[in-house]
Structures are given as structure tokens and as C-alpha cells.
Amino acid sequence: MNWINADRAAVIVAVLALLVSVAAVVVSIFYGHRQAHIAAAAKEEARRSADAAERQASIAAEAKAAAETSAAEAHATRRMEARRQHNAGALKDLTLRQVELRLGRAPELSVVLRNEGSQPYDYEIRNDHPSPSARFATRGTIKPKGAAKIVLRGMFPGIRIEAFFNGECPCDEPDSPRWHWRTTYDVEPEREGTTAG
């Protein structure tokens, strides 16, 4: 070990220190490159996640808009169906039959109102006379599959009568504050009754 002296030992230590430094730089570069690659991959993954989240938000907004449109269309369809059922309600179930005129000092018009439906209806029948003082009305309830004989005094042939009805209806839009349905009938007696003395 004569060849190792202080100068040679210093050189060996310096060479070893240089090798350790180079190794440290190489390792640092390797790990730095690896960390940069990991950071770039994480950044790309975050970008993909943000894009996916944006797509999900867009899909959710489109689904919400489609659901709102569908709900509005369903509501409009329900309202149209309720209105159709309203229009078909009492006016399809109730018919006026057997019109008869009895002449005398106060002519009387007898009509029979028939209910072909499955529910009762309240009714008000009045003559469609322009003068309020000449308007006569009668009210009542007609049962399902039943009939009501209605006598209107002071009526003459060719006069119309107004009919107002109430009953169950799926719609929420009454035609008037009091009566749900209104219609008119042209009165033409089928035959003339006996003349009262």
C-alpha cells in the first residue's frame, strides 16, 4: 500500500465524488423526466375527466330540456283530452225527446229529457225568450239512465230552450260560474196536444 499517499487518496476521493455526482445527476434527470411524464399524464387525465364532466353536464342539460318538453306536451295532451271529455260530457249523455205542445189560455210545452249516461246531472231548462220577464225555468236532477218530464208554460212552437247542466267532469274549466255545460234546443213539437178549456 506504498502507492497510496495523501495526493493519490485525494484524487481517488475526488474521482469517487465525481462519479457519485454524475450518478446523482443521472438519477435526478431520470426521476425528473419520469416525474414530468407522470405530471403530463395526470394533466392529460384531468383534461379528459374535465371533458367527460362537460359532456355529462351537456347530456344532463339536454335530458332536462327533453324531460321538460315531454312534460309540457303531456300536460297539453291531458288538457286537450280533459277538454274533449268535457265537450263530450253531458251534451252526449242528455237528449231531448217527446216534445208536446198543449194549447190553452197559457200554452204549455212538455219535453222529456233523457239521461243515457252513467252519472246524475243537475239541470236547469229555460225558454230562450229575449225578454227576462217572459223567461221561465225549471230545475232538477236527472238520474243515470233516467228521464225527466219538464213542462214549460207560455211556450210556443219555434222557440228555443236553453239547457244548463252540472255533473262530474275531468276538466277544471267551467263554462260559467254556476253551470258546467250549456246548450240550446230548437223546439218543434212532434204533435199538438189537446186544447185545454
Short mmCIF file of C-alpha atoms in Angstrom, two decimals:
data_model
loop_
_atom_site.label_atom_id
_atom_site.label_comp_id
_atom_site.label_asym_id
_atom_site.label_seq_id
_atom_site.Cartn_x
_atom_site.Cartn_y
_atom_site.Cartn_z
CA MET A 1 0.00 0.00 0.00
CA ASN A 2 3.02 2.21 -0.63
CA TRP A 3 1.48 3.63 -3.72
CA ILE A 4 -1.40 5.27 -1.73
CA ASN A 5 -0.35 8.56 -0.40
CA ALA A 6 -2.30 11.62 0.52
CA ASP A 7 -2.35 13.03 -3.04
CA ARG A 8 -3.49 9.82 -4.62
CA ALA A 9 -6.10 9.33 -1.92
CA ALA A 10 -7.38 12.83 -2.62
CA VAL A 11 -7.58 12.07 -6.34
CA ILE A 12 -9.43 8.81 -5.69
CA VAL A 13 -11.83 10.58 -3.36
CA ALA A 14 -12.32 13.32 -5.96
CA VAL A 15 -12.96 10.73 -8.71
CA LEU A 16 -15.42 8.88 -6.47
CA ALA A 17 -17.14 12.14 -5.59
CA LEU A 18 -17.36 12.97 -9.30
CA LEU A 19 -18.83 9.56 -10.07
CA VAL A 20 -21.37 9.96 -7.25
CA SER A 21 -22.25 13.43 -8.55
CA VAL A 22 -22.66 12.14 -12.10
CA ALA A 23 -24.77 9.25 -10.81
CA ALA A 24 -26.86 11.70 -8.78
CA VAL A 25 -27.36 13.91 -11.85
CA VAL A 26 -28.28 10.90 -13.99
CA VAL A 27 -30.71 9.64 -11.35
CA SER A 28 -32.10 13.15 -10.91
CA ILE A 29 -32.58 13.53 -14.67
CA PHE A 30 -34.21 10.10 -14.89
CA TYR A 31 -36.56 10.77 -11.98
CA GLY A 32 -37.22 14.32 -13.18
CA HIS A 33 -38.12 13.00 -16.64
CA ARG A 34 -40.28 10.34 -15.04
CA GLN A 35 -42.00 12.90 -12.79
CA ALA A 36 -42.58 15.17 -15.80
CA HIS A 37 -44.08 12.24 -17.68
CA ILE A 38 -46.31 11.40 -14.69
CA ALA A 39 -47.35 15.05 -14.37
CA ALA A 40 -48.13 15.22 -18.11
CA ALA A 41 -50.16 12.01 -17.87
CA ALA A 42 -52.01 13.37 -14.82
CA LYS A 43 -52.68 16.63 -16.67
CA GLU A 44 -54.00 14.70 -19.69
CA GLU A 45 -56.17 12.55 -17.43
CA ALA A 46 -57.50 15.67 -15.71
CA ARG A 47 -58.28 17.19 -19.13
CA ARG A 48 -60.07 14.01 -20.18
CA SER A 49 -62.02 14.00 -16.90
CA ALA A 50 -62.97 17.66 -17.41
CA ASP A 51 -64.10 16.90 -20.98
CA ALA A 52 -66.12 13.93 -19.73
CA ALA A 53 -67.68 16.04 -16.98
CA GLU A 54 -68.55 18.72 -19.55
CA ARG A 55 -70.12 16.09 -21.81
CA GLN A 56 -72.08 14.68 -18.84
CA ALA A 57 -73.29 18.18 -17.95
CA SER A 58 -74.32 18.76 -21.58
CA ILE A 59 -76.13 15.40 -21.69
CA ALA A 60 -77.86 16.21 -18.37
CA ALA A 61 -78.95 19.62 -19.70
CA GLU A 62 -80.29 18.03 -22.89
CA ALA A 63 -82.09 15.34 -20.86
CA LYS A 64 -83.62 18.01 -18.61
CA ALA A 65 -84.78 20.04 -21.62
CA ALA A 66 -86.23 16.88 -23.23
CA ALA A 67 -88.00 15.97 -19.96
CA GLU A 68 -89.44 19.50 -19.66
CA THR A 69 -90.63 19.38 -23.29
CA SER A 70 -92.13 15.93 -22.73
CA ALA A 71 -93.86 17.10 -19.53
CA ALA A 72 -95.25 20.17 -21.32
CA GLU A 73 -96.52 18.01 -24.20
CA ALA A 74 -98.07 15.52 -21.73
CA HIS A 75 -99.74 18.39 -19.87
CA ALA A 76 -101.09 19.84 -23.12
CA THR A 77 -102.34 16.38 -24.15
CA ARG A 78 -104.04 15.90 -20.76
CA ARG A 79 -105.70 19.31 -21.06
CA MET A 80 -106.87 18.55 -24.61
CA GLU A 81 -108.23 15.15 -23.53
CA ALA A 82 -109.95 16.70 -20.50
CA ARG A 83 -111.46 19.38 -22.74
CA ARG A 84 -112.57 16.71 -25.23
CA GLN A 85 -114.18 14.72 -22.42
CA HIS A 86 -115.74 17.94 -21.14
CA ASN A 87 -117.21 18.72 -24.56
CA ALA A 88 -118.45 15.14 -24.87
CA GLY A 89 -119.77 15.00 -21.28
CA ALA A 90 -123.36 15.92 -20.52
CA LEU A 91 -124.05 17.01 -24.08
CA LYS A 92 -123.57 13.46 -25.37
CA ASP A 93 -125.46 11.84 -22.48
CA LEU A 94 -128.54 14.07 -22.41
CA THR A 95 -131.14 14.24 -25.16
CA LEU A 96 -134.47 16.00 -25.52
CA ARG A 97 -137.37 13.77 -26.65
CA GLN A 98 -141.16 13.70 -26.92
CA VAL A 99 -141.84 17.37 -27.37
CA GLU A 100 -145.56 18.12 -27.00
CA LEU A 101 -147.47 21.41 -27.13
CA ARG A 102 -150.72 21.87 -25.17
CA LEU A 103 -152.73 24.87 -26.24
CA GLY A 104 -154.99 26.83 -23.91
CA ARG A 105 -155.07 30.10 -22.03
CA ALA A 106 -151.41 29.51 -21.10
CA PRO A 107 -149.78 27.21 -23.66
CA GLU A 108 -147.59 24.53 -22.16
CA LEU A 109 -144.67 22.80 -23.77
CA SER A 110 -143.86 19.37 -22.37
CA VAL A 111 -140.47 17.84 -23.10
CA VAL A 112 -138.79 14.68 -21.85
CA LEU A 113 -135.11 14.91 -21.01
CA ARG A 114 -133.33 11.55 -21.14
CA ASN A 115 -130.02 10.69 -19.48
CA GLU A 116 -128.22 7.92 -21.36
CA GLY A 117 -125.07 8.36 -19.26
CA SER A 118 -123.81 6.67 -16.12
CA GLN A 119 -123.90 9.65 -13.76
CA PRO A 120 -126.60 12.01 -12.48
CA TYR A 121 -126.79 15.56 -13.83
CA ASP A 122 -128.32 18.67 -12.30
CA TYR A 123 -130.18 20.68 -14.89
CA GLU A 124 -131.89 23.97 -15.47
CA ILE A 125 -134.14 24.31 -18.51
CA ARG A 126 -135.47 27.73 -19.54
CA ASN A 127 -137.06 29.26 -22.59
CA ASP A 128 -134.74 31.35 -24.73
CA HIS A 129 -137.03 34.39 -24.81
CA PRO A 130 -135.40 37.82 -25.28
CA SER A 131 -137.48 39.40 -22.52
CA PRO A 132 -136.30 38.47 -18.99
CA SER A 133 -139.86 38.76 -17.69
CA ALA A 134 -141.00 36.09 -20.15
CA ARG A 135 -138.30 33.60 -19.23
CA PHE A 136 -139.46 30.55 -17.35
CA ALA A 137 -137.13 27.99 -15.84
CA THR A 138 -137.35 24.66 -14.14
CA ARG A 139 -134.59 22.86 -12.24
CA GLY A 140 -133.94 19.34 -11.10
CA THR A 141 -131.67 16.31 -11.16
CA ILE A 142 -131.85 13.51 -13.68
CA LYS A 143 -130.59 10.07 -12.68
CA PRO A 144 -128.42 7.81 -14.84
CA LYS A 145 -130.50 6.01 -17.49
CA GLY A 146 -133.47 8.02 -16.29
CA ALA A 147 -135.85 10.58 -17.77
CA ALA A 148 -137.42 13.80 -16.53
CA LYS A 149 -140.65 15.32 -17.83
CA ILE A 150 -140.32 19.08 -17.97
CA VAL A 151 -143.23 21.44 -18.50
CA LEU A 152 -142.56 25.00 -19.64
CA ARG A 153 -145.55 27.34 -19.60
CA GLY A 154 -146.01 30.18 -22.03
CA MET A 155 -144.01 28.43 -24.75
CA PHE A 156 -144.87 28.47 -28.42
CA PRO A 157 -143.56 26.40 -31.32
CA GLY A 158 -140.35 27.62 -32.89
CA ILE A 159 -138.92 28.98 -29.64
CA ARG A 160 -135.60 27.64 -28.46
CA ILE A 161 -134.91 26.47 -24.96
CA GLU A 162 -131.62 26.76 -23.10
CA ALA A 163 -130.30 23.90 -21.03
CA PHE A 164 -127.65 24.15 -18.33
CA PHE A 165 -126.07 21.11 -16.70
CA ASN A 166 -123.73 20.21 -13.86
CA GLY A 167 -122.03 16.87 -13.28
CA GLU A 168 -118.66 15.25 -12.81
CA CYS A 169 -116.11 16.29 -15.42
CA PRO A 170 -112.34 15.70 -15.63
CA CYS A 171 -111.65 19.26 -16.76
CA ASP A 172 -111.04 22.23 -14.49
CA GLU A 173 -112.52 24.89 -16.73
CA PRO A 174 -116.20 25.53 -16.04
CA ASP A 175 -118.11 27.32 -18.77
CA SER A 176 -119.78 29.62 -16.27
CA PRO A 177 -119.56 30.32 -12.55
CA ARG A 178 -122.67 28.22 -11.91
CA TRP A 179 -123.26 25.67 -14.70
CA HIS A 180 -120.65 23.48 -16.32
CA TRP A 181 -122.38 22.82 -19.64
CA ARG A 182 -124.74 24.96 -21.70
CA THR A 183 -126.61 24.13 -24.90
CA THR A 184 -129.74 25.17 -26.77
CA TYR A 185 -132.50 23.09 -28.34
CA ASP A 186 -134.78 24.21 -31.15
CA VAL A 187 -138.30 23.29 -30.07
CA GLU A 188 -140.57 21.88 -32.76
CA PRO A 189 -143.39 19.82 -31.23
CA GLU A 190 -143.90 16.43 -32.84
CA ARG A 191 -147.66 16.67 -32.35
CA GLU A 192 -150.14 19.06 -30.87
CA GLY A 193 -151.78 18.04 -27.63
CA THR A 194 -155.33 18.58 -26.58
CA THR A 195 -156.66 22.06 -26.17
CA ALA A 196 -157.39 22.90 -22.57
CA GLY A 197 -160.72 24.64 -21.90
#
